[in-house]
XYZ file of N, CA and C in Angstrom:
744
model
N 15.253 121.291 151.406
C 16.682 121.407 150.573
C 17.376 122.667 150.843
N 16.873 123.674 151.581
C 17.453 124.977 151.755
C 18.056 125.333 153.137
N 18.657 124.462 153.708
C 18.941 124.572 155.013
C 20.138 125.568 155.091
N 20.865 125.782 154.263
C 22.048 126.555 154.247
C 21.743 127.697 153.122
N 20.482 127.902 153.183
C 20.155 129.190 152.249
C 20.687 130.621 152.603
N 21.246 131.400 151.875
C 21.713 132.575 152.322
C 23.104 132.477 152.820
N 23.740 131.475 153.198
C 25.379 131.111 153.368
C 26.053 131.418 152.236
N 27.396 131.506 152.708
C 28.228 131.733 151.520
C 29.798 130.638 151.996
N 29.834 129.668 151.127
C 31.199 128.879 151.709
C 32.152 129.199 150.734
N 33.465 128.589 151.304
C 34.795 128.572 150.355
C 34.845 127.188 150.792
N 35.255 126.492 149.578
C 35.852 125.237 149.440
C 37.330 125.480 148.975
N 38.234 124.955 149.389
C 39.351 124.605 148.611
C 39.654 123.429 148.452
N 40.543 123.375 147.115
C 40.753 122.000 146.277
C 39.352 121.384 145.933
N 38.426 122.452 145.895
C 36.993 122.231 145.363
C 36.652 121.849 143.957
N 37.777 121.975 143.237
C 37.388 121.464 141.539
C 37.262 120.149 141.176
N 37.614 119.159 142.086
C 37.384 117.667 141.779
C 37.524 116.734 143.101
N 37.164 115.531 143.006
C 37.273 114.720 144.008
C 36.705 115.025 145.282
N 36.912 114.680 146.432
C 36.309 115.231 147.597
C 35.605 116.311 147.786
N 36.282 117.563 147.461
C 36.208 119.030 147.458
C 35.121 119.090 146.679
N 34.804 118.802 145.136
C 33.818 118.820 144.448
C 32.635 118.544 145.081
N 32.699 117.232 145.553
C 31.587 116.512 146.106
C 30.706 117.551 147.294
N 31.749 117.897 148.062
C 31.553 118.595 149.287
C 30.659 120.261 148.627
N 31.396 120.856 147.523
C 30.701 121.854 147.243
C 29.275 121.580 146.698
N 29.472 120.426 145.900
C 27.632 120.210 145.368
C 26.737 120.182 146.472
N 27.350 119.359 147.468
C 26.415 119.120 148.593
C 25.851 120.280 149.097
N 26.926 121.134 149.600
C 26.560 122.528 150.264
C 25.646 123.459 149.164
N 25.905 122.979 147.952
C 24.815 123.772 146.963
C 23.586 123.315 146.764
N 23.464 122.160 147.392
C 22.174 121.579 147.258
C 21.516 122.189 148.490
N 22.046 122.336 149.507
C 21.391 122.802 150.438
C 21.425 124.534 150.659
N 21.632 125.200 149.577
C 21.210 126.558 149.096
C 22.323 127.409 149.488
N 23.504 126.909 149.688
C 24.693 127.537 149.912
C 25.396 128.327 148.584
N 25.770 129.560 148.553
C 26.341 130.075 147.575
C 27.990 129.639 147.736
N 28.719 129.547 146.863
C 29.977 128.465 146.773
C 31.085 129.640 146.137
N 32.284 129.582 146.874
C 33.610 130.103 146.550
C 34.426 129.055 146.136
N 34.706 128.411 144.878
C 35.644 127.173 144.846
C 36.896 127.689 144.541
N 37.768 126.821 145.186
C 39.228 127.508 145.002
C 40.099 126.274 144.793
N 40.957 126.481 143.784
C 41.878 125.151 143.364
C 43.159 126.058 143.280
N 44.561 125.476 143.159
C 45.600 126.129 142.750
C 45.496 126.385 141.351
N 44.959 125.368 140.529
C 44.901 125.579 138.984
C 43.306 124.996 138.964
N 43.361 124.008 138.174
C 42.281 123.222 137.356
C 41.154 124.302 137.285
N 41.349 125.012 136.160
C 40.381 125.970 135.956
C 39.116 125.249 135.273
N 39.577 124.301 134.562
C 38.630 123.608 133.476
C 37.667 122.729 134.461
N 38.244 122.119 135.374
C 37.402 121.073 136.420
C 36.690 122.271 137.057
N 37.124 123.250 137.647
C 36.288 124.217 138.402
C 34.971 124.857 137.628
N 35.381 124.947 136.359
C 34.136 125.227 135.471
C 33.271 124.222 135.448
N 33.445 123.166 135.443
C 32.568 122.023 135.568
C 32.191 122.305 136.736
N 32.259 122.280 137.710
C 31.719 122.453 139.178
C 30.787 123.393 139.209
N 31.155 124.850 138.514
C 30.366 125.846 138.488
C 29.349 125.711 137.939
N 29.122 125.151 136.635
C 28.253 124.610 135.884
C 27.367 123.656 136.535
N 28.017 123.074 137.345
C 26.793 121.964 138.307
C 26.025 122.785 139.078
N 26.719 123.474 139.571
C 25.990 124.114 140.881
C 25.094 125.301 140.453
N 25.358 125.822 139.090
C 24.321 126.649 138.499
C 23.201 126.158 138.234
N 23.176 124.719 137.907
C 22.071 123.815 137.262
C 21.134 124.039 138.716
N 21.802 123.811 139.921
C 21.081 123.621 141.109
C 20.654 125.222 141.942
N 20.747 126.288 140.617
C 20.533 127.337 141.177
C 21.011 128.209 141.973
N 22.132 127.936 142.529
C 23.030 128.660 143.224
C 24.046 129.298 142.619
N 24.521 130.623 143.245
C 25.648 131.580 142.970
C 26.853 130.928 143.215
N 28.198 130.839 142.267
C 29.174 130.319 142.505
C 30.253 130.824 141.898
N 31.689 130.672 142.227
C 32.542 131.653 141.447
C 33.904 130.758 141.491
N 34.891 130.757 140.684
C 36.064 129.743 140.914
C 37.155 130.959 141.197
N 38.323 130.675 142.175
C 39.340 131.633 142.522
C 40.581 130.709 142.534
N 41.382 130.583 141.632
C 42.811 130.207 141.474
C 43.949 130.770 142.663
N 43.958 130.308 143.494
C 45.054 130.416 144.525
C 45.986 129.340 145.198
N 46.979 129.520 145.335
C 47.921 128.561 146.389
C 47.792 129.086 147.712
N 47.191 128.103 148.265
C 46.666 128.438 149.646
C 48.081 128.274 150.602
N 48.847 127.618 150.227
C 50.414 127.273 150.963
C 50.960 128.631 151.233
N 50.701 129.716 150.447
C 51.264 131.023 150.533
C 50.126 131.680 151.136
N 50.563 132.524 152.069
C 49.836 133.496 153.166
C 48.984 134.539 152.293
N 49.714 134.875 151.491
C 49.354 136.115 150.632
C 47.826 135.471 149.718
N 48.588 134.399 149.269
C 47.353 134.190 148.368
C 46.073 133.682 149.177
N 46.319 133.068 150.355
C 45.058 132.848 151.360
C 44.267 133.899 151.489
N 44.989 134.927 151.888
C 44.683 136.143 152.215
C 43.688 136.924 150.775
N 43.920 136.834 149.914
C 43.550 137.115 148.513
C 42.487 136.251 148.306
N 42.553 135.340 148.395
C 41.161 134.408 148.271
C 40.131 134.810 148.972
N 40.195 135.071 150.287
C 39.042 135.182 151.111
C 38.634 137.048 151.029
N 39.437 137.610 150.934
C 39.179 138.997 150.200
C 38.394 138.960 149.352
N 38.760 138.363 147.834
C 38.174 138.669 146.535
C 36.557 137.303 146.783
N 36.838 136.734 147.543
C 35.448 136.009 148.004
C 34.179 137.059 148.587
N 34.781 137.690 149.685
C 34.038 138.768 150.380
C 33.719 139.994 149.375
N 34.402 140.178 148.488
C 34.271 141.452 147.763
C 33.084 141.080 146.728
N 33.190 139.827 146.334
C 31.970 139.407 145.380
C 31.040 138.604 145.923
N 30.992 138.011 147.131
C 30.008 137.608 147.697
C 29.184 138.326 148.965
N 30.399 138.992 149.454
C 29.642 139.685 150.742
C 29.782 139.462 151.879
N 30.260 138.322 152.100
C 30.390 137.755 153.526
C 31.083 136.027 153.007
N 31.695 135.491 154.277
C 32.059 134.241 154.235
C 31.303 133.764 155.741
N 30.626 132.672 155.186
C 29.822 131.943 156.508
C 30.334 130.732 156.937
N 30.904 129.920 155.739
C 31.433 128.469 155.805
C 32.736 128.438 155.257
N 33.770 127.767 155.978
C 35.246 127.362 155.457
C 35.130 126.057 155.201
N 35.825 125.572 154.153
C 36.207 124.127 154.325
C 37.386 123.989 153.731
N 38.284 123.568 154.624
C 39.803 123.316 154.140
C 40.251 122.174 153.739
N 39.718 121.877 152.398
C 40.006 120.508 151.758
C 41.102 120.391 151.152
N 41.700 121.303 150.696
C 43.022 121.095 149.549
C 44.300 120.335 150.428
N 44.577 119.352 149.503
C 45.773 118.586 150.343
C 46.389 117.574 149.096
N 47.614 117.425 149.332
C 48.401 116.645 148.579
C 49.284 115.642 149.173
N 49.641 114.540 148.392
C 50.329 113.349 148.995
C 51.813 113.588 148.092
N 52.888 112.872 148.902
C 53.894 112.799 148.327
C 54.749 111.565 149.031
N 54.062 110.521 148.808
C 54.469 109.153 149.563
C 55.886 108.473 149.631
N 56.622 108.426 150.503
C 57.940 107.882 150.556
C 58.338 107.192 152.081
N 58.860 106.226 152.175
C 59.371 105.826 153.472
C 60.304 106.691 153.978
N 60.416 106.584 155.359
C 61.107 108.150 156.154
C 62.328 107.827 155.704
N 63.115 106.829 155.450
C 64.546 106.760 155.291
C 64.708 107.493 154.054
N 63.746 107.405 152.896
C 64.137 107.650 151.525
C 63.233 109.408 151.416
N 62.465 109.571 152.181
C 61.863 110.794 152.156
C 63.047 112.164 151.738
N 62.508 112.619 150.594
C 63.357 113.880 150.471
C 62.739 115.065 151.136
N 63.592 116.160 151.473
C 63.257 117.099 152.211
C 62.033 118.064 151.411
N 61.952 118.080 150.211
C 60.894 118.695 149.334
C 59.486 117.833 149.356
N 59.910 116.196 149.307
C 58.503 115.583 149.617
C 58.274 116.107 151.005
N 58.799 116.183 151.821
C 58.264 116.491 153.324
C 57.642 118.091 153.103
N 58.629 118.995 152.918
C 58.060 120.437 152.878
C 56.709 120.554 152.482
N 56.850 120.047 151.047
C 55.440 120.366 149.946
C 54.321 120.113 150.672
N 54.235 118.697 151.403
C 53.025 118.131 151.873
C 52.718 118.958 153.214
N 53.675 119.363 154.136
C 53.414 120.162 155.048
C 52.907 121.589 154.969
N 53.396 122.067 153.825
C 53.097 123.588 153.413
C 51.792 123.708 152.803
N 51.265 122.373 152.023
C 49.775 122.530 151.668
C 48.732 121.911 152.661
N 48.951 120.831 153.320
C 47.978 120.532 153.895
C 48.014 121.020 155.502
N 49.236 121.523 156.171
C 49.250 121.931 157.331
C 48.947 123.594 157.559
N 49.962 124.289 156.699
C 50.299 125.398 156.382
C 49.095 125.926 155.799
N 49.093 125.644 154.832
C 47.469 125.945 153.973
C 46.071 126.023 154.534
N 45.973 125.133 155.375
C 44.618 125.340 156.196
C 44.795 126.132 157.328
N 45.867 126.099 157.847
C 46.113 127.373 158.884
C 45.946 128.739 158.439
N 46.578 128.915 157.082
C 46.508 130.131 156.151
C 45.405 130.557 155.729
N 44.261 129.727 155.747
C 42.936 130.007 155.280
C 42.094 130.169 156.697
N 42.316 129.625 157.536
C 41.903 129.709 158.694
C 42.125 131.205 159.078
N 43.170 131.238 159.403
C 43.692 132.441 159.710
C 42.954 133.788 158.739
N 43.053 133.929 157.767
C 42.335 134.798 156.692
C 40.729 134.760 156.819
N 40.050 133.850 157.352
C 38.500 134.260 157.567
C 38.243 134.315 159.104
N 39.426 134.350 159.893
C 39.145 134.547 161.507
C 38.544 136.044 161.547
N 39.279 137.026 161.019
C 38.682 138.348 161.519
C 37.363 138.505 160.705
N 36.791 138.563 159.665
C 35.591 138.561 158.820
C 34.490 137.741 159.917
N 34.922 136.743 160.123
C 33.840 135.836 161.209
C 33.682 136.539 162.425
N 34.859 136.961 163.261
C 35.021 137.516 164.423
C 33.624 138.807 164.086
N 33.964 139.488 163.328
C 33.145 140.725 162.981
C 31.885 140.197 163.360
N 31.385 139.248 162.154
C 29.883 138.896 162.147
C 29.696 138.006 163.406
N 30.420 137.768 164.300
C 30.308 136.963 165.434
C 29.385 135.686 165.049
N 29.918 134.948 163.910
C 29.267 133.672 163.419
C 30.178 133.031 162.671
N 30.447 132.035 162.293
C 31.098 131.152 161.432
C 31.208 129.899 161.594
N 31.500 128.861 160.437
C 31.804 127.609 160.700
C 33.059 127.361 159.797
N 33.990 126.606 160.565
C 35.314 126.013 159.807
C 35.305 124.600 159.880
N 35.361 123.744 158.698
C 35.670 122.364 158.643
C 36.877 121.836 158.058
N 37.662 121.704 158.880
C 39.056 120.926 158.246
C 38.893 119.713 157.842
N 39.749 119.353 156.765
C 39.853 117.946 156.260
C 41.147 117.133 156.781
N 40.887 116.329 157.977
C 42.159 115.730 158.378
C 41.895 114.317 157.859
N 42.352 113.158 158.321
C 42.283 111.674 157.902
C 42.638 110.665 158.892
N 42.125 109.703 158.792
C 42.406 108.420 159.882
C 43.810 108.268 160.243
N 44.637 108.673 158.978
C 46.072 108.373 158.951
C 46.915 109.571 160.038
N 45.903 110.635 160.136
C 46.622 111.572 161.468
C 46.405 111.162 162.614
N 45.409 110.185 162.647
C 45.362 109.426 163.876
C 46.102 108.231 164.173
N 45.955 107.323 163.130
C 46.787 105.928 163.273
C 47.901 105.914 162.795
N 48.653 106.920 161.951
C 49.659 106.750 161.274
C 49.669 105.772 159.890
N 50.699 105.780 158.892
C 50.785 104.855 157.927
C 51.861 104.740 157.379
N 52.608 103.440 157.210
C 53.855 103.459 156.320
C 53.478 104.095 155.204
N 54.993 105.022 155.092
C 55.328 105.435 153.975
C 54.218 106.620 153.601
N 53.745 107.349 154.971
C 53.306 108.631 154.559
C 53.328 109.441 156.029
N 54.608 109.060 156.559
C 55.165 110.037 157.418
C 54.638 111.746 157.272
N 55.020 112.342 156.202
C 54.846 113.636 155.799
C 53.274 114.069 155.880
N 52.157 113.187 155.059
C 50.870 113.128 155.371
C 50.466 113.083 156.743
N 50.804 111.651 157.370
C 50.254 111.645 158.757
C 50.595 112.621 159.501
N 51.705 113.367 159.628
C 52.317 114.637 160.374
C 51.493 115.590 160.025
N 50.813 116.174 158.786
C 50.237 117.227 158.510
C 48.829 116.831 159.203
N 48.347 115.737 158.855
C 46.848 115.458 159.117
C 46.828 115.601 160.818
N 47.802 114.977 161.402
C 47.752 115.228 163.191
C 47.829 116.498 163.478
N 48.581 117.328 162.734
C 48.594 118.879 162.970
C 47.415 119.599 162.762
N 46.676 119.015 161.675
C 45.304 119.741 161.302
C 44.353 119.380 162.713
N 44.473 118.437 163.276
C 43.477 118.155 164.232
C 43.764 118.874 165.173
N 45.363 118.752 165.604
C 45.579 119.917 166.703
C 45.116 121.344 166.519
N 45.341 121.794 165.303
C 44.788 122.932 165.008
C 43.445 123.172 165.195
N 42.549 122.160 164.576
C 41.077 122.307 164.757
C 40.948 122.542 166.355
N 41.439 121.717 167.187
C 40.686 121.393 168.389
C 41.227 123.249 169.134
N 42.443 123.635 169.034
C 42.945 125.089 169.337
C 41.895 126.199 168.832
N 42.027 126.275 167.522
C 40.909 127.050 166.837
C 39.611 127.184 167.652
N 39.052 125.806 167.818
C 37.556 125.778 168.634
C 37.344 126.312 169.640
N 38.750 126.312 170.551
C 38.905 126.891 172.025
C 39.115 128.243 171.876
N 39.975 128.757 170.621
C 39.931 130.549 170.820
C 38.769 131.110 170.421
N 38.074 130.493 169.292
C 36.995 130.896 168.373
C 35.600 131.025 168.915
N 35.411 129.932 169.890
C 33.889 129.545 170.371
C 33.370 130.797 171.053
N 34.137 131.654 171.798
C 32.955 132.730 172.621
C 32.724 133.467 171.420
N 32.959 133.561 170.385
C 32.711 134.729 169.056
C 31.525 134.133 168.318
N 31.033 132.844 168.742
C 30.114 132.073 167.664
C 30.615 131.200 166.708
N 31.947 131.178 166.630
C 32.642 130.368 165.247
C 32.535 128.848 165.705
N 31.980 128.117 165.081
C 32.798 126.481 165.337
C 33.517 126.207 164.502
N 34.518 125.121 165.242
C 35.553 124.561 164.175
C 35.643 123.241 164.255
N 35.513 122.161 163.468
C 35.385 121.082 163.549
C 36.350 120.146 162.225
N 36.635 118.852 162.443
C 37.340 118.291 161.164
C 36.629 116.920 161.073
N 36.914 116.565 160.013
C 36.276 115.123 159.595
C 37.530 114.582 159.085
N 37.671 113.029 159.393
C 38.666 112.043 159.297
C 38.425 111.074 158.208
N 38.726 111.191 156.921
C 38.244 110.105 155.896
C 39.222 109.087 155.976
N 38.652 108.073 155.884
C 39.621 106.689 155.697
C 39.767 106.497 154.171
N 39.572 105.254 153.595
C 40.081 105.200 152.107
C 38.816 105.481 151.246
N 39.058 106.475 150.551
C 37.581 107.141 149.801
C 37.731 106.748 148.673
N 36.803 106.164 147.570
C 37.142 106.146 146.055
C 37.434 107.536 145.524
N 38.668 107.492 145.021
C 38.951 108.951 144.375
C 39.680 108.535 143.328
N 40.302 109.720 142.454
C 41.069 109.067 141.636
C 42.323 108.593 142.194
N 42.791 108.967 143.272
C 44.145 108.609 143.992
C 43.817 107.128 144.508
N 42.642 106.537 145.068
C 42.550 105.139 145.562
C 42.378 104.474 143.921
N 42.019 104.659 142.934
C 41.598 104.415 141.977
C 42.986 103.668 141.310
N 44.261 104.111 141.523
C 45.560 103.938 141.278
C 46.160 102.541 142.157
N 45.539 102.310 143.229
C 45.941 101.228 143.802
C 45.849 99.898 143.198
N 46.895 98.901 143.443
C 46.835 97.912 142.897
C 45.577 97.034 143.418
N 45.010 95.919 142.485
C 43.745 95.599 142.601
C 43.742 94.453 143.977
N 45.129 93.875 144.274
C 45.212 93.170 145.226
C 45.348 93.750 146.572
N 45.830 94.839 146.529
C 45.887 96.074 147.504
C 44.526 96.642 147.637
N 43.992 96.822 147.012
C 42.557 97.138 147.220
C 41.743 96.306 147.841
N 41.917 94.874 147.248
C 40.753 94.084 148.201
C 41.010 93.941 149.612
N 42.537 94.031 149.526
C 42.894 93.872 151.250
C 42.105 94.939 151.969
N 42.417 96.057 151.589
C 41.711 97.200 152.194
C 40.316 97.002 152.364
N 39.766 96.484 151.623
C 37.930 96.271 151.641
C 38.060 95.264 152.557
N 38.842 94.299 152.879
C 38.590 93.168 153.816
C 38.857 93.729 155.042
N 39.616 94.617 155.321
C 40.195 95.349 156.829
C 39.062 96.015 157.049
N 37.943 96.620 156.084
C 36.863 97.605 156.447
C 35.787 96.890 157.075
N 35.261 97.159 158.393
C 34.162 96.302 158.805
C 32.849 96.568 157.783
N 32.870 97.662 157.014
C 31.587 97.552 156.312
C 31.647 97.129 154.877
N 33.216 96.767 154.709
C 33.465 95.965 153.417
C 33.742 96.587 152.109
N 33.657 98.029 152.228
C 33.783 98.651 150.949
C 34.283 99.992 151.389
N 35.017 100.628 150.027
C 35.469 102.109 149.970
C 34.408 102.994 150.145
N 34.731 104.002 150.914
C 33.538 105.160 150.790
C 33.376 106.061 149.695
N 32.620 106.681 149.379
C 32.711 107.456 148.447
C 32.554 109.020 148.733
N 33.291 109.935 147.856
C 33.427 111.520 148.224
C 31.987 112.093 148.961
N 30.723 111.460 148.377
C 29.795 111.638 148.888
C 29.169 111.371 150.303
N 30.142 110.574 150.984
C 30.067 109.869 152.344
C 30.736 111.170 153.001
N 31.721 111.852 152.458
C 32.214 112.860 153.454
C 31.364 114.131 153.132
N 31.263 114.741 152.019
C 30.493 115.413 151.958
C 29.142 115.705 152.744
N 28.451 114.666 153.104
C 27.350 114.257 153.954
C 27.717 114.908 155.461
N 28.811 114.671 155.978
C 29.114 114.750 157.339
C 29.451 116.209 157.308
N 30.467 116.776 156.280
C 30.335 118.162 156.133
C 29.362 119.128 156.281
N 28.711 118.596 155.312
C 27.278 119.343 155.595
C 26.787 119.470 156.700
N 26.677 118.407 157.471
C 25.805 118.201 158.830
C 26.875 119.303 160.033
N 27.899 119.268 159.480
C 29.033 120.138 160.572
C 28.578 121.639 160.295
N 28.293 121.804 159.049
C 28.043 123.297 158.523
C 26.916 123.794 158.851
N 25.724 123.073 159.065
C 24.228 123.483 159.487
C 23.996 123.453 160.767
N 22.771 123.875 161.171
C 22.395 124.135 162.367
C 22.305 123.142 162.929
N 22.096 122.095 162.668
C 22.274 120.608 163.237
C 23.129 120.248 164.039
N 24.418 120.996 163.809
C 25.537 120.834 164.493
C 25.952 121.813 165.604
N 24.855 122.930 165.753
C 25.058 124.116 166.438
C 25.868 123.948 167.715
N 25.577 122.651 168.432
C 26.228 122.311 169.612
C 27.604 121.664 169.760
N 28.296 121.745 168.212
C 29.217 120.659 168.272
C 30.680 121.332 167.775
N 31.735 121.655 168.481
C 32.800 122.016 167.946
C 34.123 121.393 168.637
N 35.133 121.316 167.996
C 36.473 120.851 168.287
C 36.339 119.426 168.168
N 35.481 118.853 167.424
C 35.281 117.173 167.521
C 36.064 116.802 165.957
N 36.816 115.806 165.851
C 37.207 115.174 164.585
C 36.265 113.896 164.651
N 35.812 113.648 163.218
C 34.551 112.824 163.036
C 35.361 111.718 161.813
N 35.597 110.274 162.145
C 36.110 109.519 161.403
C 35.087 109.185 160.400
N 35.311 108.857 159.111
C 34.586 108.418 158.091
C 35.120 107.408 157.345
N 35.385 106.263 157.965
C 36.009 105.452 157.704
C 35.456 103.734 157.742
N 34.276 103.725 157.727
C 33.770 102.319 157.677
C 34.051 101.422 158.458
N 34.706 102.053 159.646
C 34.747 101.383 160.779
C 36.258 101.055 160.896
N 37.121 101.078 159.832
C 38.537 100.905 159.827
C 39.682 100.973 161.173
N 39.236 102.032 161.712
C 39.907 102.325 162.877
C 39.256 102.355 164.128
N 38.272 101.684 164.227
C 37.281 101.473 165.474
C 38.187 101.177 166.664
């Protein structure tokens, strides 16, 4: 259970939900963790406590990754405290759903700023130190709606489609220096967000999923851990759907 022992990972949006699950799975494999969130210090402290129980080192850094200077500070502070960065998981994301004809400029801009620009900011910030050490793994959180679209989520779908394009470009640019860049595209995962769905809508969703149930954050975390480890040493530029077969 220590396939990532000696590795240091940053997980953005890691204080709760899928991000917290990813952080804990990485810690189970021996990695030391830097948990980032825009605020959520209390939730972040809870994740740190869980990592400590696993015997790992961890720290929490509050930063707004949609701002380039904050993303750079996040990486600089992480390296100052942990010595290096081996793994970056770009998990932070938000939704501001609305139909295209009703979507406000703020709803569009805020989602693009966090989901796409924030992913770019953090990816760019780790690139130089990873280039120097000639190794590194970056895993970006995309979404199946970035592939298939979804009514009421033009902003979110566009941001996640952008993450996929960014992933493939970064993979091509960085491969020669031993840096792998991949993405995962979750479908409908049982989080606080999906718990708010009306019961009848949730039932329709389950009926549309070939496996017949919503995924769990741990299902996403398992694939991220695989991509972060040596078992995926020959995998880069890929987008792996985690959706129970919804978009086969």
